[in-house]
Coordinates of C-alpha atoms and ligand atoms in Angstrom, one line a residue:
Chain A
X1330 CA -49.7 -69.3 -71.3
X1331 CA -52.0 -69.4 -68.5
X1332 CA -56.2 -68.5 -69.2
X1333 CA -56.4 -67.6 -72.3
X1334 CA -58.1 -70.3 -73.4
X1335 CA -61.4 -69.8 -70.7
X1336 CA -61.0 -65.9 -71.5
X1337 CA -64.8 -64.7 -73.0
X1338 CA -64.0 -64.3 -76.7
X1339 CA -67.0 -62.3 -77.2
X1340 CA -65.6 -59.6 -75.7
X1341 CA -62.3 -59.0 -76.9
X1342 CA -62.7 -60.6 -80.5
X1343 CA -60.3 -63.6 -82.1
X1344 CA -59.5 -61.6 -84.2
X1345 CA -58.5 -58.5 -82.2
X1346 CA -56.5 -61.3 -80.2
X1347 CA -54.9 -62.3 -83.6
X1348 CA -54.0 -58.7 -84.7
X1349 CA -52.4 -58.2 -81.6
X1350 CA -50.3 -61.8 -81.6
X1351 CA -48.8 -60.5 -84.9
X1352 CA -47.5 -57.5 -83.3
X1353 CA -45.4 -59.3 -80.4
X1354 CA -42.7 -60.0 -82.1
X1355 CA -42.2 -55.6 -82.1
X1356 CA -42.2 -55.2 -79.3
X1357 CA -39.7 -57.1 -76.1
X1358 CA -42.1 -56.9 -73.9
X1359 CA -46.0 -57.7 -73.9
X1360 CA -46.8 -54.7 -71.7
X1361 CA -45.8 -52.6 -74.8
X1362 CA -49.1 -54.1 -76.4
X1363 CA -51.2 -52.6 -74.3
X1364 CA -52.0 -49.1 -76.1
X1365 CA -52.2 -51.1 -79.7
X1366 CA -54.4 -53.3 -78.0
X1367 CA -56.8 -50.9 -76.5
X1368 CA -57.2 -49.4 -79.8
X1369 CA -58.6 -52.5 -81.1
X1370 CA -60.5 -53.7 -78.3
X1371 CA -62.7 -50.3 -78.1
X1372 CA -63.5 -50.3 -81.5
X1373 CA -64.6 -54.1 -81.6
X1374 CA -66.5 -52.7 -78.3
X1375 CA -68.3 -50.1 -80.2
X1376 CA -66.3 -47.1 -79.4
X1377 CA -66.1 -47.3 -75.0
X1378 CA -63.9 -50.0 -72.6
X1379 CA -66.9 -51.6 -70.5
X1380 CA -65.2 -53.3 -67.1
X1381 CA -65.2 -56.9 -68.6
X1382 CA -63.6 -55.7 -71.5
X1383 CA -60.8 -54.0 -69.5
X1384 CA -60.7 -57.5 -67.4
X1385 CA -60.3 -59.4 -71.1
X1386 CA -57.9 -57.2 -72.4
X1387 CA -55.8 -57.3 -69.1
X1388 CA -56.2 -61.3 -69.1
X1389 CA -54.9 -61.5 -72.8
X1390 CA -51.9 -59.7 -71.9
X1391 CA -51.6 -60.8 -68.6
X1392 CA -51.6 -57.2 -66.6
X1393 CA -53.4 -56.7 -63.9
X1394 CA -56.8 -55.4 -64.5
X1395 CA -55.8 -51.8 -62.3
X1396 CA -53.0 -51.5 -64.3
X1397 CA -55.1 -51.3 -67.9
X1398 CA -57.8 -49.0 -66.0
X1399 CA -55.6 -46.5 -65.1
X1400 CA -54.3 -46.2 -68.4
X1401 CA -57.4 -46.3 -69.6
X1402 CA -58.9 -43.2 -67.7
X1403 CA -55.4 -41.4 -68.4
X1404 CA -55.7 -41.2 -72.0
X1405 CA -58.2 -39.0 -73.6
X1406 CA -59.1 -41.0 -76.6
X1407 CA -60.0 -44.4 -74.4
X1408 CA -63.5 -44.3 -72.7
X1409 CA -64.4 -45.9 -69.9
X1410 CA -68.1 -45.5 -69.9
X1411 CA -70.6 -45.6 -73.1
X1412 CA -70.0 -43.2 -76.1
X1413 CA -73.0 -42.4 -79.1
X1414 CA -72.2 -44.3 -81.8
X1415 CA -70.3 -41.6 -83.3
X1416 CA -67.9 -39.6 -81.4
X1417 CA -67.3 -36.0 -81.8
X1418 CA -64.5 -34.0 -80.8
X1419 CA -64.6 -30.3 -81.4
X1420 CA -61.4 -29.0 -81.0
X1421 CA -61.6 -25.8 -78.9
X1422 CA -57.7 -25.0 -78.6
X1423 CA -56.7 -21.4 -79.2
X1424 CA -56.1 -21.8 -83.3
X1425 CA -59.5 -23.0 -83.6
X1426 CA -60.9 -20.4 -80.8
X1427 CA -59.7 -17.6 -82.5
X1428 CA -61.8 -18.9 -85.5
X1429 CA -65.1 -19.4 -83.7
X1430 CA -65.1 -22.8 -82.5
X1431 CA -67.0 -21.6 -78.9
X1432 CA -70.1 -20.9 -81.7
X1433 CA -69.6 -24.1 -82.7
X1434 CA -69.7 -25.9 -79.6
X1435 CA -73.3 -24.3 -78.8
X1436 CA -74.4 -25.8 -82.5
X1437 CA -73.3 -29.2 -81.5
X1438 CA -75.5 -28.2 -77.6
X1439 CA -78.5 -27.3 -80.0
X1440 CA -78.1 -29.5 -82.2
X1441 CA -78.3 -32.9 -80.2
X1442 CA -79.7 -31.6 -76.8
X1443 CA -77.3 -32.6 -74.3
X1444 CA -74.5 -31.4 -73.2
X1445 CA -71.0 -32.3 -73.7
X1446 CA -69.8 -35.9 -73.1
X1447 CA -73.2 -37.1 -73.1
X1448 CA -75.2 -39.4 -75.4
X1449 CA -77.9 -37.9 -77.1
X1450 CA -81.3 -39.4 -76.9
X1451 CA -81.0 -41.2 -80.2
X1452 CA -78.0 -43.1 -79.2
X1453 CA -76.3 -41.6 -82.2
X1454 CA -74.0 -39.2 -81.1
X1455 CA -71.9 -37.8 -78.0
X1456 CA -69.5 -35.0 -78.3
X1457 CA -66.8 -33.2 -76.6
X1458 CA -64.3 -30.5 -76.7
X1459 CA -61.2 -31.3 -77.4
X1460 CA -57.5 -29.9 -77.7
X1461 CA -55.6 -29.1 -80.5
X1462 CA -55.7 -31.9 -83.3
X1463 CA -53.1 -30.8 -85.5
X1464 CA -55.6 -28.8 -87.8
X1465 CA -54.9 -25.5 -86.7
X1466 CA -54.1 -24.2 -90.9
X1467 CA -58.1 -25.3 -91.3
X1468 CA -59.4 -24.0 -88.2
X1469 CA -62.2 -24.3 -87.1
X1470 CA -62.0 -28.2 -87.1
X1471 CA -63.8 -31.0 -85.6
X1472 CA -63.3 -35.0 -86.0
X1473 CA -65.9 -37.3 -86.0
X1474 CA -64.9 -40.7 -85.6
X1475 CA -61.5 -40.9 -87.4
X1476 CA -62.2 -37.8 -90.0
X1477 CA -61.5 -34.6 -89.8
X1478 CA -63.7 -32.0 -90.9
X1479 CA -62.0 -28.9 -91.6
X1480 CA -62.8 -24.9 -92.4
X1481 CA -65.4 -25.3 -90.7
X1482 CA -69.4 -22.9 -90.3
X1483 CA -72.0 -23.2 -88.0
X1484 CA -73.8 -24.5 -91.4
X1485 CA -71.3 -27.0 -92.0
X1486 CA -71.2 -28.2 -88.5
X1487 CA -75.5 -29.1 -88.8
X1488 CA -75.2 -30.4 -92.1
X1489 CA -72.6 -32.8 -91.2
X1490 CA -74.1 -33.9 -87.7
X1491 CA -77.5 -34.5 -89.9
X1492 CA -75.6 -36.6 -92.1
X1493 CA -74.6 -38.7 -89.6
X1494 CA -76.8 -42.5 -89.1
Chain B
X809 CA -28.9 -17.5 -103.8
X810 CA -32.6 -18.7 -104.0
X811 CA -33.9 -20.4 -101.3
X812 CA -35.5 -23.7 -102.2
X813 CA -37.3 -25.8 -100.2
X814 CA -36.0 -29.1 -99.5
X815 CA -38.6 -30.3 -96.5
X816 CA -41.8 -29.8 -98.3
X817 CA -40.3 -30.5 -102.0
X818 CA -42.8 -33.3 -102.7
X819 CA -45.5 -32.3 -101.3
X820 CA -48.1 -32.1 -104.2
X821 CA -46.3 -34.9 -106.1
X822 CA -48.4 -38.0 -104.7
X823 CA -46.0 -40.2 -106.6
X824 CA -43.7 -40.0 -103.9
X825 CA -45.9 -41.9 -101.4
X826 CA -44.0 -44.8 -102.5
X827 CA -41.0 -45.9 -102.6
X828 CA -40.9 -45.5 -106.8
X829 CA -41.9 -42.2 -107.3
X830 CA -39.8 -41.1 -104.3
X831 CA -36.9 -43.0 -106.0
X832 CA -37.6 -41.2 -109.1
X833 CA -37.4 -37.5 -106.9
X834 CA -33.9 -38.1 -105.3
X835 CA -35.1 -40.6 -102.7
X836 CA -32.9 -43.1 -100.8
X837 CA -29.9 -41.7 -102.4
X838 CA -28.7 -39.8 -98.7
X839 CA -29.3 -43.2 -97.2
X840 CA -27.1 -44.9 -99.7
X841 CA -24.6 -42.6 -99.3
X842 CA -24.8 -42.7 -94.9
X843 CA -24.8 -46.3 -95.5
X844 CA -21.2 -45.9 -97.5
X845 CA -19.6 -43.8 -94.8
X846 CA -18.6 -45.0 -91.5
X847 CA -21.4 -44.1 -88.4
X848 CA -19.2 -42.0 -86.6
X849 CA -18.9 -39.8 -90.1
X850 CA -22.4 -39.3 -90.7
X851 CA -22.5 -38.1 -86.8
X852 CA -19.8 -35.8 -87.7
X853 CA -21.4 -34.8 -91.0
X854 CA -25.1 -34.2 -88.9
X855 CA -22.9 -32.5 -85.6
X856 CA -21.0 -30.2 -88.4
X857 CA -24.4 -29.1 -90.1
X858 CA -25.8 -27.1 -86.9
X859 CA -28.5 -29.1 -87.1
X860 CA -31.0 -28.6 -83.5
X861 CA -33.8 -30.3 -82.4
X862 CA -37.2 -29.1 -84.4
X863 CA -39.1 -30.7 -81.7
X864 CA -39.3 -27.8 -79.4
X865 CA -36.0 -28.1 -77.0
X866 CA -33.6 -27.1 -80.1
X867 CA -31.2 -29.3 -79.1
X868 CA -27.6 -30.3 -80.9
X869 CA -28.9 -33.3 -82.8
X870 CA -25.4 -35.0 -83.5
X871 CA -24.6 -34.1 -80.3
X872 CA -27.8 -35.9 -78.8
X873 CA -26.3 -39.0 -80.9
X874 CA -23.0 -38.9 -80.3
X875 CA -24.3 -39.4 -76.3
X876 CA -25.4 -42.8 -77.4
X877 CA -22.3 -45.6 -76.0
X878 CA -20.7 -47.1 -79.3
X879 CA -20.2 -50.6 -77.4
X880 CA -23.3 -52.0 -75.8
X881 CA -24.4 -55.1 -74.5
X882 CA -28.2 -54.1 -75.3
X883 CA -30.3 -53.4 -78.3
X884 CA -30.4 -49.8 -79.4
X885 CA -33.6 -47.8 -80.8
X886 CA -34.5 -44.9 -82.6
X887 CA -37.8 -43.3 -81.3
X888 CA -39.2 -40.8 -83.7
X889 CA -41.5 -38.3 -82.0
X890 CA -44.3 -38.2 -84.1
X891 CA -47.3 -37.1 -81.2
X892 CA -46.7 -33.4 -82.6
X893 CA -49.8 -32.1 -79.4
X894 CA -48.2 -28.5 -78.9
X895 CA -51.0 -26.2 -79.7
X896 CA -51.0 -24.3 -83.1
X897 CA -48.1 -27.1 -84.2
X898 CA -49.2 -29.2 -87.5
X899 CA -46.3 -29.2 -89.8
X900 CA -45.2 -33.0 -88.8
X901 CA -48.7 -34.0 -90.4
X902 CA -47.9 -32.6 -93.1
X903 CA -44.3 -34.2 -93.9
X904 CA -46.0 -37.2 -92.5
X905 CA -49.1 -37.4 -94.6
X906 CA -46.9 -36.0 -98.2
X907 CA -43.8 -37.3 -97.5
X908 CA -43.2 -40.4 -95.7
X909 CA -40.3 -41.6 -97.5
X910 CA -38.2 -38.5 -96.0
X911 CA -38.9 -39.9 -92.8
X912 CA -38.1 -43.3 -92.6
X913 CA -35.0 -42.2 -94.9
X914 CA -34.2 -40.0 -91.5
X915 CA -34.6 -42.9 -89.4
X916 CA -32.8 -45.3 -91.0
X917 CA -30.0 -43.0 -91.4
X918 CA -29.9 -42.4 -87.7
X919 CA -30.1 -45.8 -86.9
X920 CA -27.3 -45.9 -88.9
X921 CA -25.3 -43.4 -87.1
X922 CA -25.6 -44.9 -83.5
X923 CA -26.0 -48.6 -84.5
X924 CA -29.8 -48.9 -83.7
X925 CA -31.6 -51.9 -85.7
X926 CA -35.2 -50.6 -84.4
X927 CA -37.1 -47.6 -84.7
X928 CA -40.4 -46.8 -83.3
X929 CA -42.8 -44.2 -84.6
X930 CA -44.5 -43.3 -81.7
X931 CA -47.5 -40.9 -83.2
X932 CA -50.8 -39.1 -81.5
X933 CA -53.7 -41.5 -81.9
X934 CA -55.5 -38.8 -83.8
X935 CA -53.5 -39.0 -86.5
X936 CA -55.3 -41.8 -87.8
X937 CA -54.7 -40.6 -91.8
X938 CA -50.9 -40.2 -91.3
X939 CA -50.5 -43.4 -89.5
X940 CA -52.1 -45.6 -91.8
X941 CA -49.9 -43.8 -95.2
X942 CA -46.7 -44.3 -92.6
X943 CA -47.7 -48.0 -92.3
X944 CA -48.4 -48.3 -96.1
X945 CA -45.2 -46.4 -96.9
X946 CA -43.2 -48.7 -94.5
X947 CA -44.5 -51.4 -96.0
X948 CA -44.0 -50.6 -99.6
X949 CA -40.1 -50.4 -97.8
X950 CA -39.9 -53.8 -96.7
X951 CA -40.9 -55.4 -100.3
X952 CA -38.3 -52.9 -101.7
X953 CA -35.4 -53.6 -99.9
X954 CA -34.8 -50.3 -98.2
X955 CA -36.1 -52.1 -94.7
X956 CA -35.2 -55.3 -93.1
X957 CA -32.7 -57.8 -93.3
X958 CA -30.7 -56.3 -95.7
X959 CA -31.1 -52.3 -96.2
X960 CA -30.2 -51.2 -99.7
X961 CA -28.1 -55.1 -100.2
X962 CA -25.5 -53.6 -97.5
X963 CA -26.4 -56.5 -94.8
X964 CA -27.5 -53.3 -92.4
X965 CA -30.7 -54.8 -90.9
X966 CA -33.6 -52.0 -89.7
X967 CA -36.8 -52.1 -88.6
X968 CA -39.7 -49.8 -88.2
X969 CA -43.0 -49.8 -86.5
X970 CA -45.5 -47.4 -86.0
X971 CA -47.0 -47.1 -82.7
X972 CA -50.3 -45.1 -82.1
X973 CA -50.8 -43.3 -78.9
X974 CA -54.0 -42.5 -77.5
X975 CA -54.0 -38.8 -76.7
X976 CA -52.1 -37.1 -74.1
X977 CA -50.4 -34.2 -74.6
X978 CA -47.6 -35.4 -72.2
X979 CA -46.9 -38.0 -74.0
X980 CA -45.1 -35.9 -76.7
X981 CA -42.0 -35.3 -73.6
X982 CA -39.5 -37.6 -74.8
X983 CA -39.5 -39.8 -71.2
X984 CA -43.2 -39.5 -70.9
X985 CA -43.7 -41.2 -74.4
X986 CA -41.5 -43.7 -73.5
X987 CA -43.4 -45.2 -70.4
X988 CA -46.3 -44.5 -73.2
X989 CA -44.5 -46.4 -75.6
X990 CA -43.7 -49.1 -72.6
X991 CA -47.7 -49.5 -72.1
X992 CA -48.3 -47.4 -69.6
X993 CA -49.4 -43.9 -68.1
X994 CA -47.5 -41.4 -70.1
X995 CA -45.9 -40.0 -66.8
X996 CA -42.4 -38.4 -67.8
X997 CA -39.2 -40.1 -65.5
X998 CA -36.7 -38.8 -63.6
X999 CA -33.1 -37.2 -65.0
X1000 CA -30.6 -38.7 -65.6
X1001 CA -30.3 -41.1 -66.4
X1002 CA -30.8 -39.5 -70.0
X1003 CA -32.6 -42.1 -72.6
X1004 CA -29.3 -41.9 -75.0
X1005 CA -28.1 -44.8 -71.9
X1006 CA -31.4 -45.8 -70.8
X1007 CA -34.3 -44.8 -72.9
X1008 CA -37.0 -47.3 -74.4
X1009 CA -37.1 -50.8 -72.9
X1010 CA -34.2 -50.0 -70.4
X1011 CA -31.8 -49.7 -74.0
X1012 CA -29.8 -46.5 -75.3
X1013 CA -32.4 -44.4 -77.3
X1014 CA -32.5 -41.3 -79.5
X1015 CA -35.7 -39.6 -80.0
X1016 CA -36.3 -37.4 -82.5
X1017 CA -39.1 -35.3 -83.8
X1018 CA -40.1 -36.0 -87.4
X1019 CA -38.8 -32.5 -88.5
X1020 CA -35.3 -33.3 -87.4
X1021 CA -35.3 -36.5 -89.2
X1022 CA -36.0 -34.9 -92.7
X1023 CA -33.8 -32.6 -92.3
X1024 CA -31.4 -35.4 -91.7
X1025 CA -32.0 -37.0 -95.0
X1026 CA -31.1 -33.9 -96.7
X1027 CA -27.8 -33.4 -94.6
X1028 CA -26.8 -36.4 -95.5
X1029 CA -27.8 -35.5 -99.4
X1030 CA -26.8 -32.3 -99.8
X1031 CA -23.9 -31.9 -97.0
X1032 CA -23.4 -30.4 -93.7
X1033 CA -22.0 -27.0 -96.1
X1034 CA -25.3 -26.4 -97.4
X1035 CA -27.5 -26.8 -94.5
X1036 CA -24.8 -24.6 -92.9
X1037 CA -25.5 -22.2 -95.2
X1038 CA -29.0 -21.6 -94.4
X1039 CA -29.8 -19.5 -91.6
X1040 CA -28.6 -16.6 -89.7
X1041 CA -25.9 -17.9 -87.8
X1042 CA -24.0 -21.0 -87.3
X1043 CA -25.8 -21.6 -83.9
X1044 CA -29.6 -21.5 -86.1
X1045 CA -29.2 -23.4 -89.5
X1046 CA -31.5 -25.0 -92.0
X1047 CA -34.4 -25.0 -93.8
X1048 CA -37.5 -24.7 -91.1
X1049 CA -41.4 -25.3 -91.0
X1050 CA -43.3 -22.7 -89.5
X1051 CA -46.8 -23.4 -88.9
X1052 CA -49.0 -20.4 -89.1
X1053 CA -52.9 -19.8 -87.6
X1054 CA -54.7 -17.9 -86.2
X1055 CA -56.4 -14.1 -87.7
X1056 CA -54.2 -14.5 -91.0
X1057 CA -55.7 -14.8 -94.5
X1058 CA -53.8 -18.1 -94.8
X1059 CA -52.8 -20.2 -92.6
X1060 CA -50.8 -23.0 -93.2
X1061 CA -47.4 -24.9 -93.2
X1062 CA -44.7 -23.0 -95.0
X1063 CA -40.9 -23.7 -95.6
X1064 CA -38.4 -20.7 -95.1
X1065 CA -34.5 -20.2 -94.5
X1066 CA -34.7 -20.2 -90.3
X1067 CA -34.5 -16.8 -88.8
X1068 CA -36.8 -15.1 -91.1
X1069 CA -38.9 -12.6 -89.2
X1070 CA -42.4 -12.5 -88.1
X1071 CA -43.6 -9.7 -90.9
X1072 CA -42.1 -11.6 -93.3
X1073 CA -43.5 -14.7 -92.6
X1074 CA -46.7 -13.0 -92.1
X1075 CA -46.8 -11.6 -95.5
X1076 CA -46.1 -15.0 -96.9
X1077 CA -49.2 -16.3 -95.4
X1078 CA -51.2 -12.5 -97.1
X1079 CA -51.1 -10.6 -94.2
X1080 CA -54.1 -9.9 -91.2
X1081 CA -57.2 -11.5 -91.7
X1082 CA -59.9 -8.8 -93.4
X1083 CA -56.5 -6.7 -92.8
X1084 CA -56.8 -5.8 -89.2
X1085 CA -54.5 -5.1 -86.9
X1086 CA -52.3 -7.1 -84.4
X1087 CA -52.6 -7.6 -80.9
X1088 CA -50.6 -10.7 -80.1
X1089 CA -48.2 -13.2 -81.6
X1090 CA -47.1 -16.6 -80.3
X1091 CA -43.7 -17.9 -82.0
X1092 CA -43.7 -21.1 -80.7
X1093 CA -46.5 -22.6 -79.7
X1094 CA -48.0 -22.6 -76.7
X1095 CA -45.4 -22.6 -74.5
X1096 CA -43.6 -19.7 -76.1
X1097 CA -44.5 -16.5 -74.5
X1098 CA -46.6 -13.8 -76.4
X1099 CA -44.9 -11.5 -78.4
X1100 CA -46.3 -8.0 -79.7
X1101 CA -47.0 -5.7 -82.4
X1102 CA -43.1 -3.8 -81.2
X1103 CA -41.7 -7.7 -82.0
X1104 CA -42.3 -8.1 -85.2
X1105 CA -38.5 -7.7 -86.7
X1106 CA -37.3 -11.0 -84.9
X1107 CA -35.5 -13.1 -86.5
X1108 CA -38.1 -16.6 -85.5
X1109 CA -34.9 -18.4 -84.5
X1110 CA -33.8 -20.5 -81.3
X1111 CA -31.3 -17.9 -80.1
X1112 CA -33.1 -14.6 -81.6
X1113 CA -36.6 -15.1 -79.4
X1114 CA -34.8 -16.8 -76.6
X1115 CA -33.0 -13.2 -76.3
X1116 CA -36.3 -11.8 -76.8
X1117 CA -38.4 -13.9 -73.8
X1118 CA -39.4 -16.0 -75.5
X1119 CA -38.9 -19.0 -78.1
X1120 CA -38.7 -21.2 -81.2
X1121 CA -40.2 -24.4 -79.8
X1122 CA -42.1 -26.2 -82.6
X1123 CA -42.0 -22.7 -84.8
X1124 CA -46.1 -23.2 -84.3
X1125 CA -47.0 -19.1 -85.1
X1126 CA -50.5 -18.4 -83.7
X1127 CA -51.4 -14.6 -84.8
X1128 CA -54.1 -12.8 -82.5
X1129 CA -56.0 -9.6 -84.3
X1130 CA -57.1 -6.5 -82.3
X1131 CA -60.5 -7.3 -81.3
X1132 CA -59.1 -10.8 -79.6
X1133 CA -59.2 -10.6 -75.6
X1134 CA -55.8 -11.4 -74.6
X1135 CA -57.1 -13.0 -71.2
X1136 CA -59.5 -15.4 -72.9
X1137 CA -57.0 -16.4 -75.3
X1138 CA -54.1 -17.0 -72.2
X1139 CA -57.0 -18.2 -70.2
X1140 CA -57.9 -21.2 -73.4
X1141 CA -53.8 -22.1 -73.1
X1142 CA -54.0 -22.5 -69.1
X1143 CA -57.1 -24.7 -69.4
X1144 CA -54.8 -26.8 -71.8
X1145 CA -52.0 -27.2 -69.5
X1146 CA -53.6 -27.6 -66.4
X1147 CA -55.6 -30.9 -68.2
X1148 CA -52.9 -32.1 -69.6
X1149 CA -50.7 -32.1 -66.7
X1150 CA -49.9 -35.1 -65.7
X1151 CA -50.2 -34.3 -61.6
X1152 CA -46.4 -36.3 -60.6
X1153 CA -45.3 -32.4 -59.3
X1154 CA -46.8 -30.6 -57.2
X1155 CA -46.0 -27.1 -58.4
X1156 CA -47.3 -27.9 -61.8
X1157 CA -50.1 -29.8 -60.5
X1158 CA -51.8 -27.4 -59.1
X1159 CA -50.2 -24.2 -60.2
X1160 CA -51.5 -24.6 -63.8
X1161 CA -55.1 -25.0 -62.3
X1162 CA -54.4 -21.8 -60.0
X1163 CA -53.5 -19.9 -63.1
X1164 CA -56.6 -21.4 -64.8
X1165 CA -58.8 -20.6 -61.7
X1166 CA -57.7 -16.8 -61.6
X1167 CA -57.9 -16.1 -65.2
X1168 CA -61.3 -17.5 -65.3
X1169 CA -62.4 -15.0 -62.4
X1170 CA -60.9 -12.0 -64.2
X1171 CA -62.2 -13.2 -67.9
X1172 CA -65.8 -13.4 -66.6
X1173 CA -65.7 -9.9 -65.0
X1174 CA -65.5 -11.4 -61.1
X1175 CA -62.2 -10.6 -60.5
X1176 CA -60.3 -7.6 -59.2
X1177 CA -56.3 -6.4 -59.2
X1178 CA -55.9 -8.2 -56.3
X1179 CA -56.3 -11.0 -58.8
X1180 CA -53.6 -9.8 -61.3
X1181 CA -51.2 -9.5 -58.6
X1182 CA -52.2 -13.4 -57.1
X1183 CA -51.6 -14.1 -60.7
X1184 CA -48.2 -13.2 -60.8
X1185 CA -47.5 -14.5 -57.6
X1186 CA -48.2 -17.9 -58.7
X1187 CA -46.8 -18.2 -61.9
X1188 CA -43.2 -18.3 -60.9
X1189 CA -43.7 -21.2 -58.8
X1190 CA -45.1 -23.4 -61.6
X1191 CA -42.1 -24.3 -63.1
X1192 CA -38.5 -24.9 -62.7
X1193 CA -39.1 -27.8 -59.8
X1194 CA -40.8 -30.3 -61.6
X1195 CA -39.7 -33.3 -63.4
X1196 CA -40.4 -32.2 -66.6
X1197 CA -40.5 -28.8 -69.3
X1198 CA -44.6 -28.5 -68.9
X1199 CA -44.9 -26.5 -65.4
X1200 CA -42.4 -23.9 -66.9
X1201 CA -44.0 -24.3 -70.5
X1202 CA -47.3 -23.2 -69.1
X1203 CA -45.7 -20.2 -67.1
X1204 CA -44.8 -18.8 -70.7
X1205 CA -48.1 -17.4 -71.9
X1206 CA -49.4 -16.3 -68.5
X1207 CA -45.8 -14.7 -67.5
X1208 CA -46.3 -13.0 -71.2
X1209 CA -49.7 -11.6 -70.2
X1210 CA -48.6 -10.2 -67.3
X1211 CA -45.5 -8.0 -68.6
X1212 CA -46.9 -7.1 -72.6
X1213 CA -50.6 -6.3 -71.2
X1214 CA -50.8 -6.3 -67.3
X1215 CA -51.4 -2.2 -67.5
X1216 CA -54.2 -3.0 -70.0
X1217 CA -55.9 -5.4 -68.1
X1218 CA -55.4 -3.1 -65.2
X1219 CA -57.0 -0.7 -66.7
X1220 CA -59.8 -2.5 -67.9
X1221 CA -60.4 -4.4 -64.6
X1222 CA -60.8 -0.8 -63.2
X1223 CA -63.3 -0.1 -65.3
X1224 CA -64.9 -3.2 -65.1
X1225 CA -65.1 -3.6 -68.7
X1226 CA -64.7 -7.9 -68.3
X1227 CA -65.9 -9.9 -70.0
X1228 CA -64.9 -7.8 -73.1
X1229 CA -67.2 -8.7 -76.0
X1230 CA -67.1 -11.6 -77.8
X1231 CA -65.5 -11.8 -81.4
X1232 CA -67.3 -13.2 -83.9
X1233 CA -65.7 -15.2 -86.3
X1234 CA -68.7 -15.8 -88.5
X1235 CA -70.8 -13.1 -89.6
X1236 CA -74.6 -13.8 -88.9
X1237 CA -76.7 -14.3 -91.8
X1238 CA -73.6 -14.9 -94.6
X1239 CA -73.9 -17.6 -96.7
X1240 CA -71.5 -20.5 -96.5
Ligands
FMN1404 C1 -44.6 -31.1 -72.5 C2 -43.8 -31.3 -73.9 C3 -44.4 -31.7 -74.7 C4 -43.8 -32.0 -75.9 N1 -44.5 -32.3 -76.8 C5 -43.6 -32.7 -77.9 C6 -44.3 -33.2 -79.5 O1 -45.2 -33.1 -79.4 N2 -43.3 -33.2 -80.4 C7 -42.3 -33.5 -80.3 O2 -41.2 -33.7 -81.3 N3 -41.5 -32.9 -79.2 C8 -42.2 -32.6 -78.3 N4 -41.7 -32.1 -77.2 C9 -39.8 -32.1 -76.8 C10 -39.4 -33.6 -76.2 O3 -39.2 -33.6 -75.3 C11 -38.0 -33.7 -77.0 O4 -37.3 -32.9 -76.6 C12 -38.1 -34.0 -78.5 O5 -38.4 -34.8 -78.8 C13 -36.7 -34.0 -78.9 O6 -36.5 -34.3 -80.6 P1 -35.8 -33.0 -80.9 O7 -34.0 -33.0 -80.6 O8 -35.4 -33.6 -82.5 O9 -36.6 -32.1 -81.2 C14 -42.4 -32.3 -75.9 C15 -41.5 -31.6 -74.7 C16 -42.4 -31.0 -73.3 C17 -41.9 -30.5 -71.9
SF4_1405 S1 -44.1 -30.8 -64.7 FE1 -46.1 -31.6 -64.6 S2 -46.8 -32.8 -66.5 FE2 -44.4 -32.4 -66.3 S3 -44.1 -34.9 -64.8 FE3 -44.4 -32.5 -63.2 S4 -46.5 -32.9 -63.0 FE4 -46.1 -33.9 -64.9
FES1406 S1 -56.3 -25.5 -82.1 FE1 -57.5 -26.3 -83.0 S2 -56.6 -27.7 -84.7 FE2 -55.1 -26.8 -83.7

């Protein structure tokens, strides 16, 4: 193997490397491990993928860094810029829009005092509008980190947001 | 004969999340039955059932399987499309979260039928709960001898891997999905070659939707004749999940015979929200042209909706009441398509943005009747000549907006009524 040994393991932790190595037999190519690796790398790095992390992932999978960067920018769940400690995705697609999502977007703006995709002053949170999250029967809804919050009202949104650490 | 729900039979039975409980409820019988049949017979049974793909395009499932070459030097794959990103659609999530083994069973049957030893379930990245439940079910299935080297003691090998996407609608398009699975941008491929011959990792591949594979399980359990006996005619068969959302009293996923009418579906979910009047409905997800108040008796089936100028798509029914600004609703969908276009084809990349831009102008009150004409001239050029169906899909809502509501919009423009008063969903001051 090439330069694994010299790679900076503080950027792509050993635990991630071990998990990915365990997945290798599942796929006929190394390239197919890219999305699984990026998911784990992003989580380990606090929610976003810095240029250093991208290089570390590229190095680990022996892929060109430019290719990894392109993949990162293609997918909505990967972030190449800093995000808040918590990340809110508010669905504003049609079924949610019909049940008041636009009002909730305003509530989020008021709560955090920043615009979409900006980090709140206390670093606690960033929020974005998102496309349909497959929960239209419980619209309006939002995702906070990995969790769905459904059947929202402005009041519920305020409660949820204020309870975040 | 009364209609018996099968796809959702285990919803509300959490014991079915484990192999043991699933088996107690009759699970994995279909797989055992399939493994006693010759693979060709399984394909034939699915063909005979008339099962058409539940992912959007409605392609006959058995026929798709029969395109996979029997003798081939390379491995073959089953890919389950669990990307479910079509706005309005949430049926596959219900299936995966409540009855993962029903899906795994369908995957292994498909594998046996076409000679594939591996399934990848490509699930959208946001479905973290469903992915966890599937992973758990897969582990259980290995431990119980349902997966692995020796499926149910027959010597057939089958592995299933859950693979998470990362947020991109285009990865639901089957070749965009394959690109993504292989670790690249989800940009659809040039076809032919079709995935049945050159699919995942350059190998013959069957791609099926979650619900399609769940149907397969029941076809093998109860037979093609049972399946064929449900639905309006032999080209539109089987039980179907309808995901209904928007301005209705009880949004949710409902299982009915394929081809119930919109009116029946609406009745089943408690009618319109607060008894308001209907303005429009979308019968098959964001890509399906809108229908109106005069279209409530149309059977929600593949051919019937196509004849009505729309489509069944993913059977995601979005209901809009009389207070809805249809321009605003359509604009939201156009923004979605503009955001999700992968950018490879000029008509789709440029056209989706144009449509969103013009609709923004109209909706905000800055538009004129000339904008409506401009829109009408743009729409026909957005799809048709591109690599995948996203361009066509993006046309759907706008085309129907012009056809069904053109006169109304013109009248509103003439009288300077835009933006229409914003509908408020939450009663101000009401406790929640
Ligand atoms: C833009 C676009 C998005 C799609 N999204 C999905 C999806 O999320 N889930 C799905 O099953 N099929 C989706 N499809 C349809 C797939 O390309 C494919 O037809 C389907 O997975 C085949 O499975 P089936 O025959 O079982 O329906 C999409 C198609 C297009 C053009
Ligand atoms: S039609 Fe649109 S989404 Fe499909 S390949 Fe072309 S640019 Fe990409
Ligand atoms: S439209 Fe919001 S979850 Fe589907």
